[in-house]
mmCIF file with all atom_site columns, N, CA and C in Angstrom:
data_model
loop_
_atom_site.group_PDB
_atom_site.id
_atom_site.type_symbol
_atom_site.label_atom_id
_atom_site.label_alt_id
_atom_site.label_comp_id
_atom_site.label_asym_id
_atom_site.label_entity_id
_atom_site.label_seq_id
_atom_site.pdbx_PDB_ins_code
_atom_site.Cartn_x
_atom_site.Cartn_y
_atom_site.Cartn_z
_atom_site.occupancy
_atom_site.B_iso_or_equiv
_atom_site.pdbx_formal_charge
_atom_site.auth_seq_id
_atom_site.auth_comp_id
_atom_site.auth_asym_id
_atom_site.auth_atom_id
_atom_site.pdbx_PDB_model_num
ATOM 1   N N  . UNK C 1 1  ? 166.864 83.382 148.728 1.00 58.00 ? 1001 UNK C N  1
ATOM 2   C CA . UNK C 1 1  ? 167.541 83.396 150.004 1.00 58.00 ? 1001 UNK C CA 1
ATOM 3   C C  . UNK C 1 1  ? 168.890 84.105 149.917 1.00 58.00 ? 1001 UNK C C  1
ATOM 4   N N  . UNK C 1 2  ? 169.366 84.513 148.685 1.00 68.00 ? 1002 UNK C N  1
ATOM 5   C CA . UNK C 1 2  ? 170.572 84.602 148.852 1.00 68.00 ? 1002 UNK C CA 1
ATOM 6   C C  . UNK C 1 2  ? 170.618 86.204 148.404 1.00 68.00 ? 1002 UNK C C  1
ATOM 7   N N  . UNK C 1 3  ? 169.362 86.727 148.358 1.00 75.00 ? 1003 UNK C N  1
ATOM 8   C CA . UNK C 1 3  ? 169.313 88.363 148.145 1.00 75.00 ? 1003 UNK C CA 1
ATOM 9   C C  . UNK C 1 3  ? 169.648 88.867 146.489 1.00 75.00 ? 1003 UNK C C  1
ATOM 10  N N  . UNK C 1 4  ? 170.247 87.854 145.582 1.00 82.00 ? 1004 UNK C N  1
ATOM 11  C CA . UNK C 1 4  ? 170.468 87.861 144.768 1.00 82.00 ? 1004 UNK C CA 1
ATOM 12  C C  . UNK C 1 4  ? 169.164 87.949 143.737 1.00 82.00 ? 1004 UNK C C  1
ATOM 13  N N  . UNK C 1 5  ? 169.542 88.674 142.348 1.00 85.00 ? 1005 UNK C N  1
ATOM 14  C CA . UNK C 1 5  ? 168.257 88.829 141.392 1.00 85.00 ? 1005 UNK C CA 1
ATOM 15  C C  . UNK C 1 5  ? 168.486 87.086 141.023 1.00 85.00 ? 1005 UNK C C  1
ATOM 16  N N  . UNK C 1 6  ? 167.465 86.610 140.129 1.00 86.00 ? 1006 UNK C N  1
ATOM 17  C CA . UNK C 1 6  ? 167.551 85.608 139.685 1.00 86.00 ? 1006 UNK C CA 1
ATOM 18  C C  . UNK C 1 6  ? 166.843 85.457 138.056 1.00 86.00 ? 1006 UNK C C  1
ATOM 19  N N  . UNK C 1 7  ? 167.556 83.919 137.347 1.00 87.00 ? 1007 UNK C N  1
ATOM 20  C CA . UNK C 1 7  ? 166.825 84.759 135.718 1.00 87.00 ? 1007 UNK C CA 1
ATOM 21  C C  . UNK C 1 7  ? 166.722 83.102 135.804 1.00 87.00 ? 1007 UNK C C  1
ATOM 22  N N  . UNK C 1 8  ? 165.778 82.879 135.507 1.00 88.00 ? 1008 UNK C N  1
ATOM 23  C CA . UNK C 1 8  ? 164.331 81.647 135.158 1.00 88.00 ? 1008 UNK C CA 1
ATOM 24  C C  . UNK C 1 8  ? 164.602 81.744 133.332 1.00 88.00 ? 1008 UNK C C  1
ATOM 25  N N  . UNK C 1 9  ? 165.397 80.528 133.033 1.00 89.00 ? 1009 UNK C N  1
ATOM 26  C CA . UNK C 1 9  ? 164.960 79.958 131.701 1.00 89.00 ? 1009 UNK C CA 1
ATOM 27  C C  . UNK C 1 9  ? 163.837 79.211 131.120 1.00 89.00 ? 1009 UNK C C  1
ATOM 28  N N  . UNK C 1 10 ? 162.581 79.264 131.100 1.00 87.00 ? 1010 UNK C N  1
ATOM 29  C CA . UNK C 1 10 ? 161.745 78.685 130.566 1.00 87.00 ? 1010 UNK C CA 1
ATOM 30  C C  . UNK C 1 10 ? 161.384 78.274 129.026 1.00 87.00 ? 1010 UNK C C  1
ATOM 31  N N  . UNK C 1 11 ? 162.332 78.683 128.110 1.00 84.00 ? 1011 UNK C N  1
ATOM 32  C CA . UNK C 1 11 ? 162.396 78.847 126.713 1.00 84.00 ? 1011 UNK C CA 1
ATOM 33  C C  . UNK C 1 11 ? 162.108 77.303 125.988 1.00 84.00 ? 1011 UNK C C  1
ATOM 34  N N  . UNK C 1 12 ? 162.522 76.672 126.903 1.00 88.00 ? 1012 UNK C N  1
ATOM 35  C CA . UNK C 1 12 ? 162.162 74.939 125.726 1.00 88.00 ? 1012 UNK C CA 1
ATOM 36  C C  . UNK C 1 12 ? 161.149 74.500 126.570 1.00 88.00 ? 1012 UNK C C  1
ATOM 37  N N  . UNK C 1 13 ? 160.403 74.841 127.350 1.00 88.00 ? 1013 UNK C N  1
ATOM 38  C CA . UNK C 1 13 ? 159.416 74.465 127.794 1.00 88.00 ? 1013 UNK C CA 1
ATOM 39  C C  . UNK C 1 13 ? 158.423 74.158 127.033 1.00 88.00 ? 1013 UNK C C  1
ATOM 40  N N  . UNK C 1 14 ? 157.580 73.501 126.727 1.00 88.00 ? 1014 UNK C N  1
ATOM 41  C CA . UNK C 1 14 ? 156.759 72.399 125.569 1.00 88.00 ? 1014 UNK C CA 1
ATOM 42  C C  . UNK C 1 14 ? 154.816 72.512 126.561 1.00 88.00 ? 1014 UNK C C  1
ATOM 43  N N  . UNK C 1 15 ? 155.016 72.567 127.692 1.00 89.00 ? 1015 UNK C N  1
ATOM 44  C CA . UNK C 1 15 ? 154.092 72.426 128.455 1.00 89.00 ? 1015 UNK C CA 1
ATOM 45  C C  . UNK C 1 15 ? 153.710 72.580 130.250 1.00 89.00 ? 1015 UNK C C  1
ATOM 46  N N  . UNK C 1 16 ? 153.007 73.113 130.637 1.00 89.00 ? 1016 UNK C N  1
ATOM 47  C CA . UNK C 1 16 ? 152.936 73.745 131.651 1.00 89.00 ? 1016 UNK C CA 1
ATOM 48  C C  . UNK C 1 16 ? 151.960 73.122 132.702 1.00 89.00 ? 1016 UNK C C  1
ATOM 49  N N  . UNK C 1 17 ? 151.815 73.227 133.682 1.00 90.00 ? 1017 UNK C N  1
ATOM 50  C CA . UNK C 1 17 ? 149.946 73.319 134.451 1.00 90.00 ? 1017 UNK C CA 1
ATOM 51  C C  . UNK C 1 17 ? 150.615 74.602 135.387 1.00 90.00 ? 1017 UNK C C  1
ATOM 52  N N  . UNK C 1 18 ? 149.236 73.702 135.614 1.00 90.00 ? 1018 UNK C N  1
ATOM 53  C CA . UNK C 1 18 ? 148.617 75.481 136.659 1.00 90.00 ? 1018 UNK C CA 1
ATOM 54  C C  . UNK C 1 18 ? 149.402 75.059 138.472 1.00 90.00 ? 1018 UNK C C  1
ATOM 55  N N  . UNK C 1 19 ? 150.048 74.040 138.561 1.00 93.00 ? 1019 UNK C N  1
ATOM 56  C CA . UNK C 1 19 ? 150.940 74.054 140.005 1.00 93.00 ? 1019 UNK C CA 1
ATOM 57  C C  . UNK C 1 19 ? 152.089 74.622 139.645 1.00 93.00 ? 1019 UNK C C  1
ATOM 58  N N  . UNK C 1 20 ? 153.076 74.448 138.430 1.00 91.00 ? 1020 UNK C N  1
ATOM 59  C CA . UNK C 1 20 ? 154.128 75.131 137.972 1.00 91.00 ? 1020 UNK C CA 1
ATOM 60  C C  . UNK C 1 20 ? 153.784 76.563 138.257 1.00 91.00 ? 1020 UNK C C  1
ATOM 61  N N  . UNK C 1 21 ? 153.045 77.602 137.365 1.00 89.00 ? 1021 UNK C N  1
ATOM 62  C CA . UNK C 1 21 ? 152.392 78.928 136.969 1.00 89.00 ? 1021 UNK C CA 1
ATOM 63  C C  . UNK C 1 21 ? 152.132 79.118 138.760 1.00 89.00 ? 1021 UNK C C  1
ATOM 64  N N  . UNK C 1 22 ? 151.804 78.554 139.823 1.00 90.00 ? 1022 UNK C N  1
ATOM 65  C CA . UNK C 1 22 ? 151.185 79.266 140.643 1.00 90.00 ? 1022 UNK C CA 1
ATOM 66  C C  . UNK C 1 22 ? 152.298 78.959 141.493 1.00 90.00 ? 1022 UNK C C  1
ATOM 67  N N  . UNK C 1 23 ? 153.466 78.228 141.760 1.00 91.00 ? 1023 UNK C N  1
ATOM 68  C CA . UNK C 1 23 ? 154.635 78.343 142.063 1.00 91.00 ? 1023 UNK C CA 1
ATOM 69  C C  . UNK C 1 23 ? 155.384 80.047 141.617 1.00 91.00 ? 1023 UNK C C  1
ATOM 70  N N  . UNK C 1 24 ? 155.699 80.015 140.313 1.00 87.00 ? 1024 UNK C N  1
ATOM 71  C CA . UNK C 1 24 ? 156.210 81.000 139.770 1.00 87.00 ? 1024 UNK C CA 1
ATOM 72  C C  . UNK C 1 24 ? 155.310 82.365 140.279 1.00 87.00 ? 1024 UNK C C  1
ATOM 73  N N  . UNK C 1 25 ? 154.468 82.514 140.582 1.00 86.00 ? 1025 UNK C N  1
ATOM 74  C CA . UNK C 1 25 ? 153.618 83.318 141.251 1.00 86.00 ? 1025 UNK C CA 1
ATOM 75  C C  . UNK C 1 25 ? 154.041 83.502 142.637 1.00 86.00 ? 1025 UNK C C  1
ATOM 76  N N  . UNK C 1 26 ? 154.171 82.576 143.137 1.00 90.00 ? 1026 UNK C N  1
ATOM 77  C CA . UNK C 1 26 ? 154.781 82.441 144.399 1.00 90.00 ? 1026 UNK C CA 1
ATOM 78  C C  . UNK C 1 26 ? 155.850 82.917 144.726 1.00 90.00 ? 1026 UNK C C  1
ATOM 79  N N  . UNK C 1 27 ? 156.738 83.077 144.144 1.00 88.00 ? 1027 UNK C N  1
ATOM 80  C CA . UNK C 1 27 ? 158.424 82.700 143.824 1.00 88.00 ? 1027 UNK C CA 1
ATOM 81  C C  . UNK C 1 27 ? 158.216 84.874 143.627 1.00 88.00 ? 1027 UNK C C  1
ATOM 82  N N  . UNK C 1 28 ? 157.595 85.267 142.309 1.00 86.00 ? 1028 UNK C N  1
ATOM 83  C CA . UNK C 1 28 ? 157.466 86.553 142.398 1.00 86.00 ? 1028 UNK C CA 1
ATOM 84  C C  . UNK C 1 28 ? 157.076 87.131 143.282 1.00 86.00 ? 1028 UNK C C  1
ATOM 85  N N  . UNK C 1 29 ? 156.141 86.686 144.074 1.00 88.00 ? 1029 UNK C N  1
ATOM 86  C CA . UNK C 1 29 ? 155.583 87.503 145.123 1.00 88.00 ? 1029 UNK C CA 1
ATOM 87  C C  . UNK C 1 29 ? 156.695 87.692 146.438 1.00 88.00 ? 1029 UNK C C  1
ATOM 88  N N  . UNK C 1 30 ? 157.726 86.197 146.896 1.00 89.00 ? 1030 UNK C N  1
ATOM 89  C CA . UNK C 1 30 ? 158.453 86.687 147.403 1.00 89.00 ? 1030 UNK C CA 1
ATOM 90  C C  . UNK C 1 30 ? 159.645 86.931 147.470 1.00 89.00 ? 1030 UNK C C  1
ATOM 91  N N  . UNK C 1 31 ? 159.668 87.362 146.222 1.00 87.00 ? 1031 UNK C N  1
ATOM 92  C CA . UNK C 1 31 ? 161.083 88.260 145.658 1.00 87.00 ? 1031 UNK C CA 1
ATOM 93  C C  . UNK C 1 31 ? 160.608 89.579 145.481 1.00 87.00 ? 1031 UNK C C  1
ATOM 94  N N  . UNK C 1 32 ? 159.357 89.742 145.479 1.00 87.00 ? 1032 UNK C N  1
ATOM 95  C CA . UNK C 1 32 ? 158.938 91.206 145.706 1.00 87.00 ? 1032 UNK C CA 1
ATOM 96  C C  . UNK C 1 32 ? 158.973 91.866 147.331 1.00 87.00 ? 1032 UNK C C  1
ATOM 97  N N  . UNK C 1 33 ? 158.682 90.988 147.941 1.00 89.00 ? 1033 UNK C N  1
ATOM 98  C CA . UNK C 1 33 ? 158.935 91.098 149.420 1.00 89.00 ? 1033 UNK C CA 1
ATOM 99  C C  . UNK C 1 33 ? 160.844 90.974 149.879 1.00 89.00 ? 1033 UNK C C  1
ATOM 100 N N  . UNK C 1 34 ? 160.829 90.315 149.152 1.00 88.00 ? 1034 UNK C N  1
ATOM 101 C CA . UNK C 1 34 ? 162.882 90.495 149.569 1.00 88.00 ? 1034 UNK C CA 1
ATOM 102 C C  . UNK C 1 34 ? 163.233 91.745 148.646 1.00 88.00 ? 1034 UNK C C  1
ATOM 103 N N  . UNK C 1 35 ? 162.878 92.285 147.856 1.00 88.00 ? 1035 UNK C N  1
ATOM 104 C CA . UNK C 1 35 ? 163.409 93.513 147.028 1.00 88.00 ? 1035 UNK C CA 1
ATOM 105 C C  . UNK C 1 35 ? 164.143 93.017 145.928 1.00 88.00 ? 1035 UNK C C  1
ATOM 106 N N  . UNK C 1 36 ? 164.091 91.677 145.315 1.00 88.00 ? 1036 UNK C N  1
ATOM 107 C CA . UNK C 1 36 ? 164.507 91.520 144.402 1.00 88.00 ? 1036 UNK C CA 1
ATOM 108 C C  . UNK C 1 36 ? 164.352 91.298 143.087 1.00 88.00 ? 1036 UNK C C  1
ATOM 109 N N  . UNK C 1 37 ? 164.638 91.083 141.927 1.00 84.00 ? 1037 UNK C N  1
ATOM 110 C CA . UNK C 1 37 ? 164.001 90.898 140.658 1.00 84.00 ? 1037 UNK C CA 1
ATOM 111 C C  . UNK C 1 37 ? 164.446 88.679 140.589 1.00 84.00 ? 1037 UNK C C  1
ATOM 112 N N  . UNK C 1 38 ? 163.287 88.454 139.505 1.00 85.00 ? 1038 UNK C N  1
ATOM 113 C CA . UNK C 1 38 ? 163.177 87.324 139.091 1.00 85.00 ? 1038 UNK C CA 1
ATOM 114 C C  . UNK C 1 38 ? 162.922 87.821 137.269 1.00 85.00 ? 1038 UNK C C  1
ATOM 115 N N  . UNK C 1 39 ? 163.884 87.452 136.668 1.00 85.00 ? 1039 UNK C N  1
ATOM 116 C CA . UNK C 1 39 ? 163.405 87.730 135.459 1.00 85.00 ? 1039 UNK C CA 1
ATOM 117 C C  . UNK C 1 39 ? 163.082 86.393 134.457 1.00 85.00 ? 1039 UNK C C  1
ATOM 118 N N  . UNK C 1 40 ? 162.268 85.891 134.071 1.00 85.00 ? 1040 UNK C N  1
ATOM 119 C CA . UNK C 1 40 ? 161.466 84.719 133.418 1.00 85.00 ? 1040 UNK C CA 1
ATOM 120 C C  . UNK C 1 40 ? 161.965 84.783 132.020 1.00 85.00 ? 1040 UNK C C  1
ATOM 121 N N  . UNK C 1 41 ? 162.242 84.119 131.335 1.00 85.00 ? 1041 UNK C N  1
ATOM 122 C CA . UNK C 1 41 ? 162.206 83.916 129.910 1.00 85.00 ? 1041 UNK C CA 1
ATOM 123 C C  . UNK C 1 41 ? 160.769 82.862 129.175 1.00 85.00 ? 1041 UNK C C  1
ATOM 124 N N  . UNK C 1 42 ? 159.814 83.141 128.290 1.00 84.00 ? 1042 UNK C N  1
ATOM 125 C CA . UNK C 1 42 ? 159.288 82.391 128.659 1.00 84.00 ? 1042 UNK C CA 1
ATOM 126 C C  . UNK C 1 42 ? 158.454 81.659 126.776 1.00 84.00 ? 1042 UNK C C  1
ATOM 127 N N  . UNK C 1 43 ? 158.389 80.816 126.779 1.00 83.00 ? 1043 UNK C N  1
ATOM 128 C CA . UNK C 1 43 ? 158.038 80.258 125.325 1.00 83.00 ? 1043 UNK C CA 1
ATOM 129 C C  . UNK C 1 43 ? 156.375 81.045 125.495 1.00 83.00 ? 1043 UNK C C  1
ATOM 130 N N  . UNK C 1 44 ? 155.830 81.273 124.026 1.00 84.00 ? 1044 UNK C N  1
ATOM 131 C CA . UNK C 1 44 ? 154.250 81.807 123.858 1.00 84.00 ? 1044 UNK C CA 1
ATOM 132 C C  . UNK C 1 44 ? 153.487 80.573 124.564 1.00 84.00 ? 1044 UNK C C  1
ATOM 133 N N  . UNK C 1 45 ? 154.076 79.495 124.654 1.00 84.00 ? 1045 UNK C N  1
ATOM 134 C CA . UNK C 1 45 ? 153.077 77.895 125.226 1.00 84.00 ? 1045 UNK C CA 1
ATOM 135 C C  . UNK C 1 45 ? 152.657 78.300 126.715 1.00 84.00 ? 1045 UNK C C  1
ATOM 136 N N  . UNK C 1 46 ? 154.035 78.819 127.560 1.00 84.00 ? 1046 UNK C N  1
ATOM 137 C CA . UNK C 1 46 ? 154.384 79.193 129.053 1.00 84.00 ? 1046 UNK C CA 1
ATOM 138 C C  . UNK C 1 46 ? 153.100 80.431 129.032 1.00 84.00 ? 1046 UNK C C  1
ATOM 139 N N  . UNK C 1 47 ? 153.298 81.248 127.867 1.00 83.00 ? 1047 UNK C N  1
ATOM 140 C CA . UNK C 1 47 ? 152.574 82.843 128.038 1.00 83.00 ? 1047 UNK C CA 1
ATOM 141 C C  . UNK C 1 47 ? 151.154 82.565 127.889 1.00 83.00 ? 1047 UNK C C  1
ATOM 142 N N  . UNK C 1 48 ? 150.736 81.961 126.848 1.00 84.00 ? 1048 UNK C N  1
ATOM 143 C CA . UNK C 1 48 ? 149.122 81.582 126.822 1.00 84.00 ? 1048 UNK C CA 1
ATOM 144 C C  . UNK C 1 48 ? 148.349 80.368 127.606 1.00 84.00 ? 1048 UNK C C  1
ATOM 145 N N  . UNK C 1 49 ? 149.582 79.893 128.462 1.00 85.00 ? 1049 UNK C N  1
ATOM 146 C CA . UNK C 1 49 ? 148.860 78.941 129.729 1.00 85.00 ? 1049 UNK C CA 1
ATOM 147 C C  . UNK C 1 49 ? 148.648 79.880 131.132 1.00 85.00 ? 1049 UNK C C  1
ATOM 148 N N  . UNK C 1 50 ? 149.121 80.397 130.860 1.00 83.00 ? 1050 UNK C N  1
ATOM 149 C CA . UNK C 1 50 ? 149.304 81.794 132.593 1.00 83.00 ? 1050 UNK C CA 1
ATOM 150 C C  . UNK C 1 50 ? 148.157 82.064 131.710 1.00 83.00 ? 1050 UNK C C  1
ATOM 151 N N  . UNK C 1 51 ? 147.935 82.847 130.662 1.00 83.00 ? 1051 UNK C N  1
ATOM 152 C CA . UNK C 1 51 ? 146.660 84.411 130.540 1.00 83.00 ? 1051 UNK C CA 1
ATOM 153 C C  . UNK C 1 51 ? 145.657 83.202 130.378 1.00 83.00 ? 1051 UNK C C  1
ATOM 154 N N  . UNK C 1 52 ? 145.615 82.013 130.209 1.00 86.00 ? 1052 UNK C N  1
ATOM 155 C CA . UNK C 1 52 ? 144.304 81.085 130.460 1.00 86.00 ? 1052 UNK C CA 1
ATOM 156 C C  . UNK C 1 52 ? 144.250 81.100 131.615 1.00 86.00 ? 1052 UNK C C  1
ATOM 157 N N  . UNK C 1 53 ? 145.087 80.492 132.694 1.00 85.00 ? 1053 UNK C N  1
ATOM 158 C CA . UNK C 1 53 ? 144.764 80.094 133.882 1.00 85.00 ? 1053 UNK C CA 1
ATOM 159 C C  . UNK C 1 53 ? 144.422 81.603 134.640 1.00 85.00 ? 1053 UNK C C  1
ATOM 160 N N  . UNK C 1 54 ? 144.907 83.025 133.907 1.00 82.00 ? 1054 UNK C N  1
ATOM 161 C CA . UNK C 1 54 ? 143.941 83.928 134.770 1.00 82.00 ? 1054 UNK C CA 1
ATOM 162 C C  . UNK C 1 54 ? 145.398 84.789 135.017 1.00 82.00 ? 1054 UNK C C  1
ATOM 163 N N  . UNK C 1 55 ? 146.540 85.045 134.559 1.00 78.00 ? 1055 UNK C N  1
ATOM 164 C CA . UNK C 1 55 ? 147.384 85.732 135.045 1.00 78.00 ? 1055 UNK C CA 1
ATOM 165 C C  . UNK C 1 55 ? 147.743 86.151 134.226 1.00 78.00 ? 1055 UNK C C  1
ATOM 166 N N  . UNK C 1 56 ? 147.582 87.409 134.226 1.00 69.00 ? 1056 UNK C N  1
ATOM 167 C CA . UNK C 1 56 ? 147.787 88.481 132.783 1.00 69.00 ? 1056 UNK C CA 1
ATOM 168 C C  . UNK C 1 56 ? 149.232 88.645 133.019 1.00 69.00 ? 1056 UNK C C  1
ATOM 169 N N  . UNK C 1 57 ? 149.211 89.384 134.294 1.00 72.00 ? 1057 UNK C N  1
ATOM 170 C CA . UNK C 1 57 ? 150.506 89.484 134.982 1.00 72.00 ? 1057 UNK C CA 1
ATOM 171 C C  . UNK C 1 57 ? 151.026 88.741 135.974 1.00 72.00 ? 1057 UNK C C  1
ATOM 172 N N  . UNK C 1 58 ? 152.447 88.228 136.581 1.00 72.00 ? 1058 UNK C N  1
ATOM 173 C CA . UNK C 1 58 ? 153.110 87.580 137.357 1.00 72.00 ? 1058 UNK C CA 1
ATOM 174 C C  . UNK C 1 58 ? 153.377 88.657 138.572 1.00 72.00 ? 1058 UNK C C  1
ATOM 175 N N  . UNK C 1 59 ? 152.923 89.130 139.458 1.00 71.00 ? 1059 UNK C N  1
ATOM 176 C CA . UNK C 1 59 ? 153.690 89.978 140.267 1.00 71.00 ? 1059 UNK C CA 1
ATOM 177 C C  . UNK C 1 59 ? 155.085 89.668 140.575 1.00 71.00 ? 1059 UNK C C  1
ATOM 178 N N  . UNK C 1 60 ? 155.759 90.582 140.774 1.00 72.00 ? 1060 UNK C N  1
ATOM 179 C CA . UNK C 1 60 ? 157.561 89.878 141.234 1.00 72.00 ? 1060 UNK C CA 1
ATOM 180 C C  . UNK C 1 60 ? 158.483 89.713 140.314 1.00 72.00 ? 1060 UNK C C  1
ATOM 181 N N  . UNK C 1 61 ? 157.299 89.628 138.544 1.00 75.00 ? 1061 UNK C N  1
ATOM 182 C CA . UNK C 1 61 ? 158.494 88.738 137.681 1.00 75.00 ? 1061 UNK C CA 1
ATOM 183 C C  . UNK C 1 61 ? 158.503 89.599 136.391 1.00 75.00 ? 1061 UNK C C  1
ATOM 184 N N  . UNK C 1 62 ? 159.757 89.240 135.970 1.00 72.00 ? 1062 UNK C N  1
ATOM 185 C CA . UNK C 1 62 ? 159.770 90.435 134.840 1.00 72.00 ? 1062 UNK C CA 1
ATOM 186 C C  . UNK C 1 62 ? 160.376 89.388 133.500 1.00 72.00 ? 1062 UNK C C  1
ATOM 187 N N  . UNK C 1 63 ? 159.044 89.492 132.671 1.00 66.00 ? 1063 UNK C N  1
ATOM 188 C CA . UNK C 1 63 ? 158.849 88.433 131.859 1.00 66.00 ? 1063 UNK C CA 1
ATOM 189 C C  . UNK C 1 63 ? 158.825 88.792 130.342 1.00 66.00 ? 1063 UNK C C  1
ATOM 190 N N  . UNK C 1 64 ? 159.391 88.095 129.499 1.00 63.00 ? 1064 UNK C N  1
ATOM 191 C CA . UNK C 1 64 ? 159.967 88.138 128.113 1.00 63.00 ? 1064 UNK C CA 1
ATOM 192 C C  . UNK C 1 64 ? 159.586 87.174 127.262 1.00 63.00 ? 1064 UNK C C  1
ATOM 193 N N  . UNK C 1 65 ? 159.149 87.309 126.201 1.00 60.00 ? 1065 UNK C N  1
ATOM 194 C CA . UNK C 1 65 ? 159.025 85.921 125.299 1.00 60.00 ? 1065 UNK C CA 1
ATOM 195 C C  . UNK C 1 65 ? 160.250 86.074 124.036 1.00 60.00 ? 1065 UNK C C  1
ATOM 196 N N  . UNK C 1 66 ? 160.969 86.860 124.207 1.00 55.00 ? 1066 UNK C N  1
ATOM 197 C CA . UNK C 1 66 ? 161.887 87.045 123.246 1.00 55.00 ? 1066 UNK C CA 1
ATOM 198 C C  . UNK C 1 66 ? 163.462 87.203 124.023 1.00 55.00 ? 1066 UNK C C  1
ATOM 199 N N  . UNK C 1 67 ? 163.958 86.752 124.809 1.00 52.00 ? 1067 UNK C N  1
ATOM 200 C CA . UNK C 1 67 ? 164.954 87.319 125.718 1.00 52.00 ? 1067 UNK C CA 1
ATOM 201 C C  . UNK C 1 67 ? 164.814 87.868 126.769 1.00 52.00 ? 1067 UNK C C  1
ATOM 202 N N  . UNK C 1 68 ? 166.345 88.261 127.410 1.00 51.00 ? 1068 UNK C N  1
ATOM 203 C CA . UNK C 1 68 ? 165.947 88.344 129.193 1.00 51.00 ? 1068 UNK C CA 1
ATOM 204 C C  . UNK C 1 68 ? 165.150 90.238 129.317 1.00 51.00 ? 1068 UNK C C  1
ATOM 205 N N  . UNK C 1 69 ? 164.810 90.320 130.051 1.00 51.00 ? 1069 UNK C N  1
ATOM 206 C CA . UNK C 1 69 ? 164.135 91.599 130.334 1.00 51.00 ? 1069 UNK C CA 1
ATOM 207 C C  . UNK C 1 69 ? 165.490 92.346 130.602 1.00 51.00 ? 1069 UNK C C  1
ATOM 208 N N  . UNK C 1 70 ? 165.475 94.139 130.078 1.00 48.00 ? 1070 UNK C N  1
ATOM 209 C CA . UNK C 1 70 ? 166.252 94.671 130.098 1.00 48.00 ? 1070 UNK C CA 1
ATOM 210 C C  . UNK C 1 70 ? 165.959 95.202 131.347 1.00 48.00 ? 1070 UNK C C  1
#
């Protein structure tokens, strides 16, 4: 809402489901529609629960397992 980019710490995250992941889906899609970036930080736990539940990619989000996206 505030037009601003935004940066999503997910790094101590331990565990996920699939309402979190399809939020964050959400969240990218309309920050892609406002023109803005969402950049994710995200543990391999966060990364191999998305490419299970079916999301290779996040539209909207610009995602890192090692630090923030340049």
């Amino acid at each position: 809402a505030s037009g601003k980019n935004l940066r999503v710490d997910l790094d101590g995250v331990e565990e996920i489901d699939l309402a979190a992941l399809q939020l964050l889906r959400a969240a990218g899609r309309e920050a892609e529609r406002a023109g803005v970036a969402i950049a994710v930080r995200m543990t391999e736990v966060v990364v191999s629960a998305a490419r299970a539940a079916g999301f290779e990619r996040i539209a909207g989000l610009a995602v890192s397992g090692d630090g923030w996206p340049k």
